[in-house]
Tab-separated table of C-alpha atoms in Angstrom:
chain	number	residue	atom	x	y	z
A	1	MET	CA	-9.639	27.004	7.395
A	2	ALA	CA	-11.877	26.490	4.341
A	3	SER	CA	-15.215	24.768	4.879
A	4	GLN	CA	-16.197	21.529	3.185
A	5	GLY	CA	-16.354	21.957	-0.536
A	6	GLU	CA	-14.246	25.153	-0.391
A	7	GLN	CA	-10.940	25.167	-2.361
A	8	PHE	CA	-9.784	28.772	-1.613
A	9	PRO	CA	-10.502	31.447	1.049
A	10	PRO	CA	-13.467	33.634	-0.052
A	11	GLN	CA	-12.175	36.692	-1.963
A	12	ARG	CA	-13.260	39.175	-4.608
A	13	GLN	CA	-11.527	41.738	-6.846
A	14	GLU	CA	-13.665	44.454	-8.220
A	15	LYS	CA	-11.938	45.129	-11.447
A	16	GLN	CA	-10.794	43.037	-14.495
A	17	PRO	CA	-8.323	41.683	-15.416
A	18	GLY	CA	-7.363	41.076	-11.884
A	19	LYS	CA	-4.109	41.085	-9.829
A	20	GLU	CA	-2.139	38.120	-8.932
A	21	HIS	CA	-0.069	39.665	-6.124
A	22	VAL	CA	-3.213	40.118	-3.997
A	23	MET	CA	-4.619	36.697	-4.364
A	24	ASP	CA	-4.726	34.217	-1.489
A	25	PRO	CA	-2.998	31.879	-2.067
A	26	ASN	CA	-0.934	33.182	-4.949
A	27	PRO	CA	-1.196	30.903	-8.088
A	28	GLN	CA	1.692	28.503	-8.570
A	29	PHE	CA	3.705	29.483	-11.643
A	30	SER	CA	6.545	26.963	-11.064
A	31	ALA	CA	7.146	23.559	-9.389
A	32	PRO	CA	10.415	21.928	-8.296
A	33	GLU	CA	9.284	18.811	-10.247
A	34	TYR	CA	9.547	20.593	-13.601
A	35	LYS	CA	12.874	19.696	-15.204
A	36	PRO	CA	13.789	21.786	-18.203
A	37	SER	CA	15.836	20.243	-21.078
A	38	ASN	CA	16.534	23.073	-23.566
A	39	LYS	CA	13.442	22.369	-25.655
A	40	LEU	CA	13.208	25.946	-26.734
A	41	GLN	CA	16.860	27.028	-26.868
A	42	GLY	CA	17.511	29.965	-29.195
A	43	LYS	CA	13.766	30.623	-29.746
A	44	ILE	CA	12.101	33.992	-29.451
A	45	ALA	CA	8.632	33.841	-27.763
A	46	LEU	CA	5.893	36.541	-27.389
A	47	VAL	CA	3.248	35.776	-24.829
A	48	THR	CA	0.276	38.182	-24.647
A	49	GLY	CA	-1.186	38.481	-21.115
A	50	GLY	CA	2.023	37.005	-19.719
A	51	ASP	CA	2.183	39.020	-16.474
A	52	SER	CA	0.110	36.739	-14.424
A	53	GLY	CA	-1.874	33.350	-14.213
A	54	ILE	CA	-1.315	30.944	-17.035
A	55	GLY	CA	0.620	33.513	-18.991
A	56	ARG	CA	3.233	33.986	-16.226
A	57	ALA	CA	3.711	30.194	-15.893
A	58	VAL	CA	4.150	29.782	-19.640
A	59	CYS	CA	6.702	32.738	-19.756
A	60	ASN	CA	8.653	31.077	-16.947
A	61	CYS	CA	8.661	27.574	-18.455
A	62	PHE	CA	9.657	29.018	-21.918
A	63	ALA	CA	12.556	30.899	-20.162
A	64	LEU	CA	13.657	27.748	-18.346
A	65	GLU	CA	13.632	25.971	-21.608
A	66	GLY	CA	16.014	28.375	-23.099
A	67	ALA	CA	13.743	30.870	-24.903
A	68	THR	CA	14.046	34.542	-24.925
A	69	VAL	CA	10.718	35.849	-23.686
A	70	ALA	CA	8.559	38.965	-24.336
A	71	PHE	CA	5.224	39.399	-22.751
A	72	THR	CA	2.400	41.920	-22.821
A	73	TYR	CA	0.548	43.553	-19.924
A	74	VAL	CA	-2.086	46.375	-19.322
A	75	LYS	CA	-0.283	49.392	-18.106
A	76	GLY	CA	-1.798	50.983	-14.958
A	77	GLU	CA	-3.578	47.737	-14.106
A	78	GLU	CA	-1.014	45.014	-14.133
A	79	ASP	CA	2.174	47.002	-13.467
A	80	LYS	CA	3.074	45.186	-10.207
A	81	ASP	CA	2.426	41.673	-11.581
A	82	ALA	CA	4.339	42.569	-14.803
A	83	MET	CA	7.513	43.627	-12.907
A	84	ASP	CA	7.232	40.535	-10.659
A	85	THR	CA	7.076	38.385	-13.769
A	86	LEU	CA	9.994	40.307	-15.418
A	87	ARG	CA	12.050	39.599	-12.330
A	88	ILE	CA	11.195	35.924	-12.414
A	89	LEU	CA	12.205	35.700	-16.068
A	90	ARG	CA	15.499	37.285	-15.376
A	91	GLU	CA	16.144	34.691	-12.716
A	92	SER	CA	14.958	31.844	-15.007
A	93	LYS	CA	16.719	32.805	-18.245
A	94	THR	CA	19.467	30.577	-19.654
A	95	PRO	CA	22.881	32.165	-20.294
A	96	ASP	CA	22.461	32.263	-24.065
A	97	ALA	CA	19.004	33.807	-23.998
A	98	LYS	CA	18.585	37.544	-24.316
A	99	ASP	CA	17.038	39.693	-21.599
A	100	PRO	CA	13.233	39.397	-21.295
A	101	MET	CA	10.939	42.227	-22.193
A	102	ALA	CA	7.650	43.447	-20.807
A	103	VAL	CA	5.565	45.408	-23.216
A	104	ALA	CA	2.617	47.547	-22.037
A	105	ALA	CA	-0.291	47.315	-24.540
A	106	ASP	CA	-4.054	47.196	-24.646
A	107	LEU	CA	-4.505	44.480	-27.274
A	108	GLY	CA	-8.189	45.474	-27.883
A	109	TYR	CA	-6.877	47.889	-30.642
A	110	ASP	CA	-5.124	46.676	-33.897
A	111	ARG	CA	-2.652	49.488	-33.793
A	112	ASN	CA	-1.348	48.372	-30.380
A	113	CYS	CA	-0.978	44.810	-31.611
A	114	MET	CA	1.173	46.030	-34.406
A	115	LYS	CA	3.225	48.306	-32.063
A	116	VAL	CA	3.850	45.202	-29.849
A	117	VAL	CA	5.032	43.011	-32.771
A	118	ASP	CA	7.320	45.875	-34.075
A	119	GLU	CA	8.858	46.395	-30.685
A	120	VAL	CA	9.601	42.735	-30.178
A	121	VAL	CA	10.929	42.260	-33.645
A	122	ASN	CA	13.019	45.319	-33.379
A	123	ALA	CA	14.600	43.915	-30.142
A	124	TYR	CA	15.052	40.377	-31.177
A	125	GLY	CA	14.928	40.224	-34.991
A	126	ARG	CA	12.027	37.715	-35.243
A	127	ILE	CA	9.279	35.856	-33.437
A	128	ASP	CA	9.378	32.004	-33.317
A	129	ILE	CA	6.620	31.344	-30.785
A	130	LEU	CA	3.467	33.325	-30.468
A	131	VAL	CA	1.105	32.540	-27.562
A	132	ASN	CA	-2.257	34.374	-27.841
A	133	ASN	CA	-3.229	34.194	-24.235
A	134	ALA	CA	-4.685	37.708	-23.120
A	135	ALA	CA	-8.171	37.375	-21.992
A	136	GLU	CA	-11.057	38.856	-19.992
A	137	GLN	CA	-14.238	37.279	-18.840
A	138	TYR	CA	-17.614	38.668	-17.718
A	139	LYS	CA	-20.903	37.190	-16.763
A	140	ALA	CA	-23.691	37.407	-19.404
A	141	ALA	CA	-26.721	35.301	-18.840
A	142	SER	CA	-28.375	36.649	-21.952
A	143	VAL	CA	-27.115	37.867	-25.345
A	144	GLU	CA	-28.898	41.200	-24.580
A	145	ASP	CA	-26.217	41.694	-21.842
A	146	ILE	CA	-23.333	41.832	-24.408
A	147	ASP	CA	-22.520	45.353	-25.523
A	148	GLU	CA	-20.019	46.756	-28.188
A	149	GLU	CA	-17.322	47.261	-25.558
A	150	ARG	CA	-17.337	43.597	-24.610
A	151	LEU	CA	-16.837	42.196	-28.179
A	152	GLU	CA	-13.971	39.630	-28.643
A	153	ARG	CA	-10.539	41.236	-28.390
A	154	VAL	CA	-8.457	40.009	-31.321
A	155	HIS	CA	-4.976	40.597	-32.632
A	156	ALA	CA	-2.964	39.665	-35.679
A	157	LEU	CA	0.825	38.897	-35.593
A	158	LYS	CA	3.384	38.631	-38.369
A	159	HIS	CA	7.144	38.025	-38.786
A	160	MET	CA	6.976	34.230	-38.331
A	161	LYS	CA	8.833	31.746	-40.612
A	162	GLU	CA	8.873	28.111	-41.244
A	163	GLY	CA	9.307	26.171	-38.074
A	164	SER	CA	7.359	28.658	-35.949
A	165	SER	CA	4.440	27.907	-33.713
A	166	ILE	CA	1.313	29.667	-32.766
A	167	ILE	CA	-0.542	28.659	-29.592
A	168	ASN	CA	-3.974	29.975	-28.734
A	169	THR	CA	-5.462	29.752	-25.276
A	170	THR	CA	-9.182	28.808	-25.388
A	171	SER	CA	-11.298	27.113	-22.674
A	172	VAL	CA	-13.109	24.053	-21.745
A	173	ASN	CA	-16.270	26.158	-21.970
A	174	ALA	CA	-15.854	26.114	-25.829
A	175	TYR	CA	-16.580	22.438	-25.593
A	176	LYS	CA	-19.175	22.024	-22.825
A	177	GLY	CA	-20.937	25.475	-22.920
A	178	ASN	CA	-21.670	27.765	-20.032
A	179	ALA	CA	-25.033	29.411	-19.523
A	180	LYS	CA	-23.660	32.319	-17.453
A	181	TRP	CA	-20.717	33.306	-19.611
A	182	LEU	CA	-22.132	33.590	-23.063
A	183	ASP	CA	-19.836	36.124	-24.633
A	184	TYR	CA	-16.720	34.560	-22.988
A	185	THR	CA	-17.856	31.113	-24.242
A	186	ALA	CA	-18.587	32.247	-27.596
A	187	THR	CA	-15.146	33.859	-27.998
A	188	LYS	CA	-13.461	30.739	-26.845
A	189	GLY	CA	-15.409	28.675	-29.300
A	190	ALA	CA	-14.335	31.118	-32.017
A	191	ILE	CA	-10.749	30.591	-30.945
A	192	VAL	CA	-11.054	26.868	-31.479
A	193	SER	CA	-12.479	27.364	-34.951
A	194	TYR	CA	-9.853	30.142	-35.720
A	195	THR	CA	-7.083	27.778	-34.609
A	196	ARG	CA	-8.246	24.981	-37.000
A	197	GLY	CA	-8.682	27.364	-39.896
A	198	LEU	CA	-5.407	29.130	-39.388
A	199	ALA	CA	-3.581	25.748	-39.074
A	200	LEU	CA	-4.798	24.788	-42.420
A	201	HIS	CA	-3.963	28.276	-43.823
A	202	LEU	CA	-0.380	28.185	-42.564
A	203	VAL	CA	0.514	24.550	-43.003
A	204	ASP	CA	2.119	25.134	-46.345
A	205	ARG	CA	4.341	27.747	-44.782
A	206	GLY	CA	5.550	25.259	-42.117
A	207	ILE	CA	3.932	27.103	-39.295
A	208	ARG	CA	1.977	24.992	-36.727
A	209	VAL	CA	-1.114	26.410	-35.048
A	210	ASN	CA	-2.609	24.731	-31.934
A	211	GLY	CA	-4.658	25.591	-28.856
A	212	VAL	CA	-4.836	24.780	-25.061
A	213	ALA	CA	-8.249	24.657	-23.426
A	214	PRO	CA	-7.786	24.832	-19.755
A	215	GLY	CA	-10.470	23.930	-17.271
A	216	PRO	CA	-10.823	25.773	-14.004
A	217	ILE	CA	-7.413	27.341	-13.211
A	218	TRP	CA	-6.544	29.476	-10.278
A	219	THR	CA	-5.716	32.854	-11.888
A	220	PRO	CA	-6.609	36.529	-11.231
A	221	LEU	CA	-9.564	36.071	-13.672
A	222	THR	CA	-11.265	33.975	-10.903
A	223	PRO	CA	-11.584	36.515	-8.066
A	224	ALA	CA	-12.114	39.294	-10.637
A	225	SER	CA	-15.070	37.429	-12.222
A	226	PHE	CA	-16.806	35.447	-9.529
A	227	SER	CA	-18.411	36.296	-6.112
A	228	GLU	CA	-16.682	35.355	-2.839
A	229	GLU	CA	-18.754	32.311	-2.452
A	230	GLU	CA	-18.138	31.094	-5.956
A	231	THR	CA	-14.327	31.696	-5.718
A	232	ALA	CA	-14.245	29.603	-2.474
A	233	LYS	CA	-15.648	26.682	-4.382
A	234	PHE	CA	-13.860	27.294	-7.676
A	235	GLY	CA	-12.874	23.987	-9.357
A	236	SER	CA	-14.743	21.683	-7.075
A	237	GLN	CA	-17.196	20.624	-9.939
A	238	VAL	CA	-14.579	18.815	-12.026
A	239	PRO	CA	-13.803	15.134	-11.623
A	240	MET	CA	-10.534	15.960	-9.810
A	241	LYS	CA	-12.577	18.120	-7.368
A	242	ARG	CA	-10.096	20.979	-7.428
A	243	ALA	CA	-8.972	23.904	-9.458
A	244	GLY	CA	-5.687	23.492	-11.298
A	245	GLN	CA	-2.557	25.757	-10.954
A	246	PRO	CA	-1.016	27.672	-13.796
A	247	ILE	CA	2.067	25.400	-13.642
A	248	GLU	CA	-0.162	22.384	-14.418
A	249	VAL	CA	-1.135	24.078	-17.777
A	250	ALA	CA	2.096	25.619	-18.842
A	251	PRO	CA	3.812	22.314	-19.985
A	252	SER	CA	1.119	21.925	-22.634
A	253	PHE	CA	2.380	25.181	-24.128
A	254	VAL	CA	5.950	23.947	-23.965
A	255	PHE	CA	4.998	20.707	-25.640
A	256	LEU	CA	3.198	22.499	-28.574
A	257	ALA	CA	5.949	25.098	-28.889
A	258	CYS	CA	8.729	22.492	-29.205
A	259	ASN	CA	9.239	21.261	-32.725
A	260	HIS	CA	10.912	17.945	-31.756
A	261	CYS	CA	8.022	17.237	-29.336
A	262	SER	CA	5.088	18.142	-31.572
A	263	SER	CA	6.264	18.509	-35.120
A	264	TYR	CA	3.296	16.392	-36.441
A	265	ILE	CA	0.694	18.230	-34.575
A	266	THR	CA	-1.342	21.210	-35.967
A	267	GLY	CA	-4.875	22.258	-35.698
A	268	GLN	CA	-5.272	20.534	-32.399
A	269	VAL	CA	-6.304	21.519	-28.877
A	270	LEU	CA	-4.851	19.996	-25.566
A	271	HIS	CA	-7.121	19.727	-22.578
A	272	PRO	CA	-5.655	20.217	-18.997
A	273	ASN	CA	-9.068	20.500	-17.315
A	274	GLY	CA	-9.171	18.180	-14.390
A	275	GLY	CA	-10.942	15.326	-15.988
A	276	THR	CA	-13.879	16.808	-17.927
A	277	ILE	CA	-14.455	14.745	-20.961
A	278	VAL	CA	-14.529	16.542	-24.262
A	279	ASN	CA	-15.406	14.940	-27.608
A	280	ALA	CA	-14.160	17.480	-30.237
């Protein structure tokens, strides 16, 4: 039994991006209280880093809402999680949706990003919803600790038309800062600025661009980034005194992806963060 102040059993994974299937407990990607209503029927969605954590929950909710879902994962590192997610999506898909697709890709290279887009477009004809979710995080208490291999991983996507939606995953750290995660926090801040700029750039094309800035969420990034002691207390610092589950974040993505729910929203960020107040 966890001691006072502990949220999870102490655990540690030695390699990023982390594996969901070995976590204790497994993150919650679904909930019986979630009631789909065909919000994304007929849409084609691409979710990067969709094999686990928030990405898996988003993929599942999108599938439940009627979307055809493709997601990326890192081959050799996330195979088991990716196949689990693919099975989940096949079980969740609606009758008129096409079969889901798992695409192995290291999105740290532009050519791989283009290959992913080409593969999805070749399979489904277009992309209506793009979720930029793939992420890694490393401790860096000083800017001198950041080397070239740990620069922000970015990717560009095309083949979107009027009525499409882009949703970028950022973090509460972009708003409150974090002294121990300088490079991760900096990239998440850049994603906020990028979201706002891209929203203005694409508004005339009828493409909405928004973001979601989660607080502490129980995903594979946690045991792969923190010590056992830090993992055990993960999330206890927020007003709700606990970490969130991926299924508590995924509906924010559904809302932003659904045109009849958020058609007048672009350049904005939603904050499922356990009660941390942000003013930006």
